[in-house]
Amino acid sequence: MVHRLGFTGDVMLGRRVDDRQRHRDVDAVWGTVLDRLHALDGLVINLECVLSTRGRKWRRTNRPFHFRADPGWAVPALERAGVDVCALANNHVLDYEEAALRDTLDHLDAAGIARAGAGETIDEALDPAATSIGDLDIAVVSVTDNTPEFAADEESPGTARIEVDVDDPDTRRLVRDALSRARETNPDLLVASLHWGPNMVTEPPKSFREFGRWLIEEGVDVIHGHSAHVFQGIEVYDGAPIVYDAGDFVDDYAVDDRLRNDRGFLFELSVTSDGAPTELRLHPTEIDDCAIHEAAPEAAAWSRERMRERSAEFGTTFDRDGEALVLSLGG
């Protein structure tokens, strides 16, 4: 049996998205993509905001942006989309300090949405999100190199933060700890979800490439990268896909006319019951009116061309099926 798992870039439900959703149907944020999301067997996202009406804006260090969504609509919206896993190791989970982070953890737990990458302590932040998609057991570990002041420790809540450096002993220790915990759940598929690097960068640096390949060597089956707000190229290493950056999926951000951070993809991974990835499909999307939509033909063509260009340096080539790009992984 083949399972189809969806992966998205940043899902930011705060600010104007939150404002718009208070006056429209709970499904509206998923636009014309909702049917495609419902057709998936599972869905993994990077949740780029907190789910709370509490807390105060983080002012201990300079933070220009603060993202918070009302859980009254946001949690049902995540449920309606079929979200199974939220990666939380990112630079916004403490935007409204500890109270809002704790609310986020509680709301996801109450909804039965698995989470990883943030918690009351570093111990909790390193725990995997473990869930079953039919007869496929998956585990997701979530780490970030963003925002040192948000890092959890033995006594304080926050993120599972690392330096993206395969030679850093603390990084190797923390990541191997997280991977070991994930393997204890005996998953068929092990995913590393990485919120790494600066904004608006179209190519991963050498250190990220080395780190992604090291993770595959350590037993990870899929790399789910995000943070840049624009999609980057895809590499296949030892049969495993490395999505260096999935870009943005839902937000209210200003659009760069050249980089087009409003354009991206829903990444659909086909996986056999024994955990072997066989194919990755890239469905073009675009953000409009604080919602995600199937990309119009011109936008879809632009995204396909950019993805081919950005993946070429990795020797990655795609087939075409309708509007989608298709990458065969064997398996």
PDB file of C-alpha atoms in Angstrom, residues 46-281:
ATOM      1  CA  ASN A  46       5.756  24.167  10.113  1.00  0.00           C
ATOM      2  CA  LEU A  47       3.448  26.193  12.391  1.00  0.00           C
ATOM      3  CA  GLU A  48       4.872  29.718  12.265  1.00  0.00           C
ATOM      4  CA  CYS A  49       2.802  31.258  15.053  1.00  0.00           C
ATOM      5  CA  VAL A  50       1.373  30.586  18.487  1.00  0.00           C
ATOM      6  CA  LEU A  51      -2.212  29.494  19.130  1.00  0.00           C
ATOM      7  CA  SER A  52      -3.374  31.700  21.965  1.00  0.00           C
ATOM      8  CA  THR A  53      -5.191  34.856  22.983  1.00  0.00           C
ATOM      9  CA  ARG A  54      -2.901  35.276  25.992  1.00  0.00           C
ATOM     10  CA  GLY A  55       0.608  36.532  26.580  1.00  0.00           C
ATOM     11  CA  ARG A  56       2.448  39.732  25.847  1.00  0.00           C
ATOM     12  CA  LYS A  57       4.792  40.565  23.008  1.00  0.00           C
ATOM     13  CA  TRP A  58       8.375  39.457  23.516  1.00  0.00           C
ATOM     14  CA  ARG A  59      10.426  42.569  24.328  1.00  0.00           C
ATOM     15  CA  ARG A  60      13.508  41.092  26.008  1.00  0.00           C
ATOM     16  CA  THR A  61      15.351  41.358  22.700  1.00  0.00           C
ATOM     17  CA  ASN A  62      14.481  43.181  19.501  1.00  0.00           C
ATOM     18  CA  ARG A  63      11.695  41.320  17.716  1.00  0.00           C
ATOM     19  CA  PRO A  64      10.037  43.240  14.859  1.00  0.00           C
ATOM     20  CA  PHE A  65       7.292  40.662  14.196  1.00  0.00           C
ATOM     21  CA  HIS A  66       4.942  38.818  16.537  1.00  0.00           C
ATOM     22  CA  PHE A  67       2.579  36.128  15.276  1.00  0.00           C
ATOM     23  CA  ARG A  68      -0.431  34.876  17.252  1.00  0.00           C
ATOM     24  CA  ALA A  69      -3.686  33.272  16.084  1.00  0.00           C
ATOM     25  CA  ASP A  70      -6.936  32.815  17.965  1.00  0.00           C
ATOM     26  CA  PRO A  71      -7.203  29.082  18.708  1.00  0.00           C
ATOM     27  CA  GLY A  72     -10.987  29.400  18.493  1.00  0.00           C
ATOM     28  CA  TRP A  73     -10.734  29.266  14.698  1.00  0.00           C
ATOM     29  CA  ALA A  74      -7.100  28.241  14.125  1.00  0.00           C
ATOM     30  CA  VAL A  75      -7.306  24.831  15.804  1.00  0.00           C
ATOM     31  CA  PRO A  76     -10.475  23.838  13.898  1.00  0.00           C
ATOM     32  CA  ALA A  77      -8.806  25.055  10.712  1.00  0.00           C
ATOM     33  CA  LEU A  78      -5.796  22.807  11.326  1.00  0.00           C
ATOM     34  CA  GLU A  79      -8.158  19.932  12.012  1.00  0.00           C
ATOM     35  CA  ARG A  80     -10.165  20.628   8.840  1.00  0.00           C
ATOM     36  CA  ALA A  81      -6.975  20.579   6.777  1.00  0.00           C
ATOM     37  CA  GLY A  82      -6.050  17.212   8.278  1.00  0.00           C
ATOM     38  CA  VAL A  83      -2.827  18.361   9.910  1.00  0.00           C
ATOM     39  CA  ASP A  84      -1.188  15.435  11.699  1.00  0.00           C
ATOM     40  CA  VAL A  85       2.114  16.981  12.798  1.00  0.00           C
ATOM     41  CA  CYS A  86       3.236  20.528  13.624  1.00  0.00           C
ATOM     42  CA  ALA A  87       6.940  21.348  13.686  1.00  0.00           C
ATOM     43  CA  LEU A  88       7.393  24.021  16.355  1.00  0.00           C
ATOM     44  CA  ALA A  89      11.148  24.641  16.429  1.00  0.00           C
ATOM     45  CA  ASN A  90      11.135  28.080  14.849  1.00  0.00           C
ATOM     46  CA  ASN A  91      11.602  31.769  15.589  1.00  0.00           C
ATOM     47  CA  HIS A  92       7.999  32.561  16.572  1.00  0.00           C
ATOM     48  CA  VAL A  93       6.933  30.103  19.285  1.00  0.00           C
ATOM     49  CA  LEU A  94       7.831  32.589  22.031  1.00  0.00           C
ATOM     50  CA  ASP A  95       6.529  35.702  20.278  1.00  0.00           C
ATOM     51  CA  TYR A  96       4.020  36.124  23.116  1.00  0.00           C
ATOM     52  CA  GLU A  97       6.253  34.607  25.787  1.00  0.00           C
ATOM     53  CA  GLU A  98       5.755  31.451  27.792  1.00  0.00           C
ATOM     54  CA  ALA A  99       1.989  31.664  28.378  1.00  0.00           C
ATOM     55  CA  ALA A 100       1.203  31.609  24.664  1.00  0.00           C
ATOM     56  CA  LEU A 101       3.673  28.803  24.007  1.00  0.00           C
ATOM     57  CA  ARG A 102       2.054  26.712  26.730  1.00  0.00           C
ATOM     58  CA  ASP A 103      -1.371  27.405  25.237  1.00  0.00           C
ATOM     59  CA  THR A 104      -0.100  26.265  21.848  1.00  0.00           C
ATOM     60  CA  LEU A 105       1.191  22.991  23.263  1.00  0.00           C
ATOM     61  CA  ASP A 106      -2.074  22.391  25.131  1.00  0.00           C
ATOM     62  CA  HIS A 107      -4.307  23.188  22.146  1.00  0.00           C
ATOM     63  CA  LEU A 108      -2.375  20.886  19.824  1.00  0.00           C
ATOM     64  CA  ASP A 109      -2.410  18.098  22.388  1.00  0.00           C
ATOM     65  CA  ALA A 110      -6.159  18.499  22.935  1.00  0.00           C
ATOM     66  CA  ALA A 111      -6.746  18.322  19.175  1.00  0.00           C
ATOM     67  CA  GLY A 112      -4.618  15.186  18.841  1.00  0.00           C
ATOM     68  CA  ILE A 113      -2.112  16.934  16.576  1.00  0.00           C
ATOM     69  CA  ALA A 114       1.395  15.619  17.211  1.00  0.00           C
ATOM     70  CA  ARG A 115       4.129  18.202  17.791  1.00  0.00           C
ATOM     71  CA  ALA A 116       7.884  18.429  18.115  1.00  0.00           C
ATOM     72  CA  GLY A 117      10.594  21.041  18.495  1.00  0.00           C
ATOM     73  CA  ALA A 118       9.361  23.096  21.462  1.00  0.00           C
ATOM     74  CA  GLY A 119       8.347  22.409  25.026  1.00  0.00           C
ATOM     75  CA  GLU A 120       8.594  23.215  28.712  1.00  0.00           C
ATOM     76  CA  THR A 121      12.253  22.151  28.705  1.00  0.00           C
ATOM     77  CA  ILE A 122      14.885  21.056  26.204  1.00  0.00           C
ATOM     78  CA  ASP A 123      14.029  17.487  27.145  1.00  0.00           C
ATOM     79  CA  GLU A 124      10.459  17.925  25.903  1.00  0.00           C
ATOM     80  CA  ALA A 125      11.563  19.948  22.875  1.00  0.00           C
ATOM     81  CA  LEU A 126      13.775  17.077  21.698  1.00  0.00           C
ATOM     82  CA  ASP A 127      10.947  14.536  21.857  1.00  0.00           C
ATOM     83  CA  PRO A 128       9.628  13.455  18.447  1.00  0.00           C
ATOM     84  CA  ALA A 129       6.147  13.854  17.091  1.00  0.00           C
ATOM     85  CA  ALA A 130       5.044  10.260  16.622  1.00  0.00           C
ATOM     86  CA  THR A 131       1.848   9.335  14.817  1.00  0.00           C
ATOM     87  CA  SER A 132       0.341   6.650  12.601  1.00  0.00           C
ATOM     88  CA  ILE A 133      -0.977   7.223   9.099  1.00  0.00           C
ATOM     89  CA  GLY A 134      -2.944   4.064   8.422  1.00  0.00           C
ATOM     90  CA  ASP A 135      -0.427   1.276   8.887  1.00  0.00           C
ATOM     91  CA  LEU A 136       2.516   3.669   8.461  1.00  0.00           C
ATOM     92  CA  ASP A 137       4.189   4.837  11.662  1.00  0.00           C
ATOM     93  CA  ILE A 138       6.082   8.118  11.329  1.00  0.00           C
ATOM     94  CA  ALA A 139       8.279  10.130  13.665  1.00  0.00           C
ATOM     95  CA  VAL A 140       9.220  13.776  13.146  1.00  0.00           C
ATOM     96  CA  VAL A 141      12.058  15.560  14.924  1.00  0.00           C
ATOM     97  CA  SER A 142      12.117  19.359  14.772  1.00  0.00           C
ATOM     98  CA  VAL A 143      15.124  21.645  15.338  1.00  0.00           C
ATOM     99  CA  THR A 144      16.096  25.218  14.450  1.00  0.00           C
ATOM    100  CA  ASP A 145      19.166  27.421  14.236  1.00  0.00           C
ATOM    101  CA  ASN A 146      17.047  30.591  14.600  1.00  0.00           C
ATOM    102  CA  THR A 147      16.689  32.938  17.576  1.00  0.00           C
ATOM    103  CA  PRO A 148      19.122  31.848  20.319  1.00  0.00           C
ATOM    104  CA  GLU A 149      17.052  33.653  22.945  1.00  0.00           C
ATOM    105  CA  PHE A 150      14.159  31.240  22.281  1.00  0.00           C
ATOM    106  CA  ALA A 151      16.228  28.133  23.051  1.00  0.00           C
ATOM    107  CA  ALA A 152      14.874  25.814  25.720  1.00  0.00           C
ATOM    108  CA  ASP A 153      17.152  24.536  28.462  1.00  0.00           C
ATOM    109  CA  GLU A 154      16.846  22.178  31.418  1.00  0.00           C
ATOM    110  CA  GLU A 155      14.578  24.599  33.294  1.00  0.00           C
ATOM    111  CA  SER A 156      13.070  26.997  30.733  1.00  0.00           C
ATOM    112  CA  PRO A 157      10.600  26.522  27.850  1.00  0.00           C
ATOM    113  CA  GLY A 158      11.500  27.165  24.239  1.00  0.00           C
ATOM    114  CA  THR A 159      12.844  25.501  21.122  1.00  0.00           C
ATOM    115  CA  ALA A 160      15.199  22.676  20.271  1.00  0.00           C
ATOM    116  CA  ARG A 161      17.951  24.964  19.019  1.00  0.00           C
ATOM    117  CA  ILE A 162      21.216  23.909  17.392  1.00  0.00           C
ATOM    118  CA  GLU A 163      24.019  25.285  15.273  1.00  0.00           C
ATOM    119  CA  VAL A 164      23.895  23.853  11.747  1.00  0.00           C
ATOM    120  CA  ASP A 165      27.427  22.492  11.869  1.00  0.00           C
ATOM    121  CA  VAL A 166      28.211  18.795  11.551  1.00  0.00           C
ATOM    122  CA  ASP A 167      31.496  19.358  13.402  1.00  0.00           C
ATOM    123  CA  ASP A 168      29.879  20.997  16.434  1.00  0.00           C
ATOM    124  CA  PRO A 169      29.867  18.434  19.277  1.00  0.00           C
ATOM    125  CA  ASP A 170      26.819  19.970  20.984  1.00  0.00           C
ATOM    126  CA  THR A 171      24.874  19.815  17.727  1.00  0.00           C
ATOM    127  CA  ARG A 172      25.791  16.185  17.143  1.00  0.00           C
ATOM    128  CA  ARG A 173      24.846  15.294  20.704  1.00  0.00           C
ATOM    129  CA  LEU A 174      21.470  17.035  20.643  1.00  0.00           C
ATOM    130  CA  VAL A 175      20.499  15.798  17.183  1.00  0.00           C
ATOM    131  CA  ARG A 176      21.551  12.232  17.901  1.00  0.00           C
ATOM    132  CA  ASP A 177      19.562  12.395  21.132  1.00  0.00           C
ATOM    133  CA  ALA A 178      16.467  13.527  19.199  1.00  0.00           C
ATOM    134  CA  LEU A 179      16.964  10.853  16.527  1.00  0.00           C
ATOM    135  CA  SER A 180      17.468   8.172  19.168  1.00  0.00           C
ATOM    136  CA  ARG A 181      14.183   9.126  20.832  1.00  0.00           C
ATOM    137  CA  ALA A 182      12.468   9.002  17.454  1.00  0.00           C
ATOM    138  CA  ARG A 183      13.848   5.549  16.698  1.00  0.00           C
ATOM    139  CA  GLU A 184      12.526   4.304  20.042  1.00  0.00           C
ATOM    140  CA  THR A 185       9.017   4.749  18.590  1.00  0.00           C
ATOM    141  CA  ASN A 186       9.990   2.221  15.881  1.00  0.00           C
ATOM    142  CA  PRO A 187       8.858   4.403  12.973  1.00  0.00           C
ATOM    143  CA  ASP A 188       8.576   3.249   9.393  1.00  0.00           C
ATOM    144  CA  LEU A 189       9.483   6.795   8.279  1.00  0.00           C
ATOM    145  CA  LEU A 190      11.783   9.215  10.115  1.00  0.00           C
ATOM    146  CA  VAL A 191      11.488  12.899   9.193  1.00  0.00           C
ATOM    147  CA  ALA A 192      13.761  15.781  10.214  1.00  0.00           C
ATOM    148  CA  SER A 193      11.953  19.136  10.046  1.00  0.00           C
ATOM    149  CA  LEU A 194      14.499  21.974  10.056  1.00  0.00           C
ATOM    150  CA  HIS A 195      13.765  25.676  10.451  1.00  0.00           C
ATOM    151  CA  TRP A 196      17.141  26.929   9.318  1.00  0.00           C
ATOM    152  CA  GLY A 197      18.829  29.893   7.729  1.00  0.00           C
ATOM    153  CA  PRO A 198      17.948  33.497   6.874  1.00  0.00           C
ATOM    154  CA  ASN A 199      14.995  34.876   4.932  1.00  0.00           C
ATOM    155  CA  MET A 200      14.757  35.360   1.164  1.00  0.00           C
ATOM    156  CA  VAL A 201      17.690  33.152   0.202  1.00  0.00           C
ATOM    157  CA  THR A 202      17.232  30.853  -2.802  1.00  0.00           C
ATOM    158  CA  GLU A 203      20.184  28.483  -2.238  1.00  0.00           C
ATOM    159  CA  PRO A 204      21.263  26.506   0.831  1.00  0.00           C
ATOM    160  CA  PRO A 205      24.820  27.176   2.021  1.00  0.00           C
ATOM    161  CA  LYS A 206      27.453  24.460   2.024  1.00  0.00           C
ATOM    162  CA  SER A 207      26.991  23.865   5.754  1.00  0.00           C
ATOM    163  CA  PHE A 208      23.305  23.046   5.225  1.00  0.00           C
ATOM    164  CA  ARG A 209      24.108  20.615   2.438  1.00  0.00           C
ATOM    165  CA  GLU A 210      26.629  18.856   4.623  1.00  0.00           C
ATOM    166  CA  PHE A 211      24.188  18.777   7.513  1.00  0.00           C
ATOM    167  CA  GLY A 212      21.317  17.421   5.426  1.00  0.00           C
ATOM    168  CA  ARG A 213      23.485  14.626   4.048  1.00  0.00           C
ATOM    169  CA  TRP A 214      24.772  13.818   7.530  1.00  0.00           C
ATOM    170  CA  LEU A 215      21.201  13.473   8.773  1.00  0.00           C
ATOM    171  CA  ILE A 216      20.460  10.986   5.989  1.00  0.00           C
ATOM    172  CA  GLU A 217      23.572   9.048   6.989  1.00  0.00           C
ATOM    173  CA  GLU A 218      22.250   9.070  10.569  1.00  0.00           C
ATOM    174  CA  GLY A 219      19.065   7.331   9.407  1.00  0.00           C
ATOM    175  CA  VAL A 220      16.664  10.146   8.476  1.00  0.00           C
ATOM    176  CA  ASP A 221      14.387   9.290   5.534  1.00  0.00           C
ATOM    177  CA  VAL A 222      13.132  12.807   4.601  1.00  0.00           C
ATOM    178  CA  ILE A 223      14.464  16.325   5.200  1.00  0.00           C
ATOM    179  CA  HIS A 224      11.703  18.938   5.503  1.00  0.00           C
ATOM    180  CA  GLY A 225      13.406  22.341   5.454  1.00  0.00           C
ATOM    181  CA  HIS A 226      11.836  25.778   5.881  1.00  0.00           C
ATOM    182  CA  SER A 227      12.619  29.339   7.039  1.00  0.00           C
ATOM    183  CA  ALA A 228      13.704  31.227   3.896  1.00  0.00           C
ATOM    184  CA  HIS A 229      10.125  32.212   2.848  1.00  0.00           C
ATOM    185  CA  VAL A 230      11.081  31.105  -0.679  1.00  0.00           C
ATOM    186  CA  PHE A 231      11.499  27.556  -1.922  1.00  0.00           C
ATOM    187  CA  GLN A 232      14.942  26.175  -2.609  1.00  0.00           C
ATOM    188  CA  GLY A 233      16.153  23.252  -4.688  1.00  0.00           C
ATOM    189  CA  ILE A 234      15.696  19.577  -3.882  1.00  0.00           C
ATOM    190  CA  GLU A 235      18.475  17.016  -3.609  1.00  0.00           C
ATOM    191  CA  VAL A 236      18.125  13.252  -3.542  1.00  0.00           C
ATOM    192  CA  TYR A 237      20.855  11.761  -1.368  1.00  0.00           C
ATOM    193  CA  ASP A 238      21.117   7.989  -1.032  1.00  0.00           C
ATOM    194  CA  GLY A 239      17.506   7.757  -2.204  1.00  0.00           C
ATOM    195  CA  ALA A 240      16.203  10.229   0.395  1.00  0.00           C
ATOM    196  CA  PRO A 241      14.714  13.613  -0.580  1.00  0.00           C
ATOM    197  CA  ILE A 242      16.200  16.747   0.940  1.00  0.00           C
ATOM    198  CA  VAL A 243      13.723  19.609   0.556  1.00  0.00           C
ATOM    199  CA  TYR A 244      16.115  22.372   1.550  1.00  0.00           C
ATOM    200  CA  ASP A 245      13.320  24.895   1.910  1.00  0.00           C
ATOM    201  CA  ALA A 246       9.606  24.446   1.315  1.00  0.00           C
ATOM    202  CA  GLY A 247       8.964  28.204   1.238  1.00  0.00           C
ATOM    203  CA  ASP A 248       5.711  29.706   2.530  1.00  0.00           C
ATOM    204  CA  PHE A 249       2.264  28.116   2.488  1.00  0.00           C
ATOM    205  CA  VAL A 250      -0.043  30.602   4.255  1.00  0.00           C
ATOM    206  CA  ASP A 251       0.779  34.105   5.522  1.00  0.00           C
ATOM    207  CA  ASP A 252       0.111  37.833   5.120  1.00  0.00           C
ATOM    208  CA  TYR A 253       3.658  38.860   4.164  1.00  0.00           C
ATOM    209  CA  ALA A 254       4.656  41.588   1.741  1.00  0.00           C
ATOM    210  CA  VAL A 255       5.576  40.051  -1.612  1.00  0.00           C
ATOM    211  CA  ASP A 256       8.993  40.495  -3.189  1.00  0.00           C
ATOM    212  CA  ASP A 257       8.334  41.074  -6.903  1.00  0.00           C
ATOM    213  CA  ARG A 258      11.504  39.205  -7.903  1.00  0.00           C
ATOM    214  CA  LEU A 259      11.627  36.313  -5.429  1.00  0.00           C
ATOM    215  CA  ARG A 260       7.845  35.869  -5.283  1.00  0.00           C
ATOM    216  CA  ASN A 261       7.543  34.518  -1.767  1.00  0.00           C
ATOM    217  CA  ASP A 262       3.815  34.144  -2.423  1.00  0.00           C
ATOM    218  CA  ARG A 263       4.506  31.255  -4.809  1.00  0.00           C
ATOM    219  CA  GLY A 264       5.438  27.762  -3.788  1.00  0.00           C
ATOM    220  CA  PHE A 265       4.330  24.150  -3.610  1.00  0.00           C
ATOM    221  CA  LEU A 266       2.465  21.546  -1.649  1.00  0.00           C
ATOM    222  CA  PHE A 267       4.955  18.681  -1.446  1.00  0.00           C
ATOM    223  CA  GLU A 268       3.298  15.255  -1.707  1.00  0.00           C
ATOM    224  CA  LEU A 269       5.492  12.288  -0.785  1.00  0.00           C
ATOM    225  CA  SER A 270       4.458   8.746  -1.702  1.00  0.00           C
ATOM    226  CA  VAL A 271       5.690   6.179   0.821  1.00  0.00           C
ATOM    227  CA  THR A 272       5.233   2.396   0.897  1.00  0.00           C
ATOM    228  CA  SER A 273       3.957   0.677   4.039  1.00  0.00           C
ATOM    229  CA  ASP A 274       7.504  -0.310   4.975  1.00  0.00           C
ATOM    230  CA  GLY A 275       8.617   3.345   4.873  1.00  0.00           C
ATOM    231  CA  ALA A 276      10.286   3.570   1.463  1.00  0.00           C
ATOM    232  CA  PRO A 277       9.753   6.949  -0.281  1.00  0.00           C
ATOM    233  CA  THR A 278       8.971   6.320  -3.945  1.00  0.00           C
ATOM    234  CA  GLU A 279       7.908   9.656  -5.416  1.00  0.00           C
ATOM    235  CA  LEU A 280       7.698  13.356  -4.602  1.00  0.00           C
ATOM    236  CA  ARG A 281       5.055  15.485  -6.326  1.00  0.00           C
TER     237      ARG A 281
END
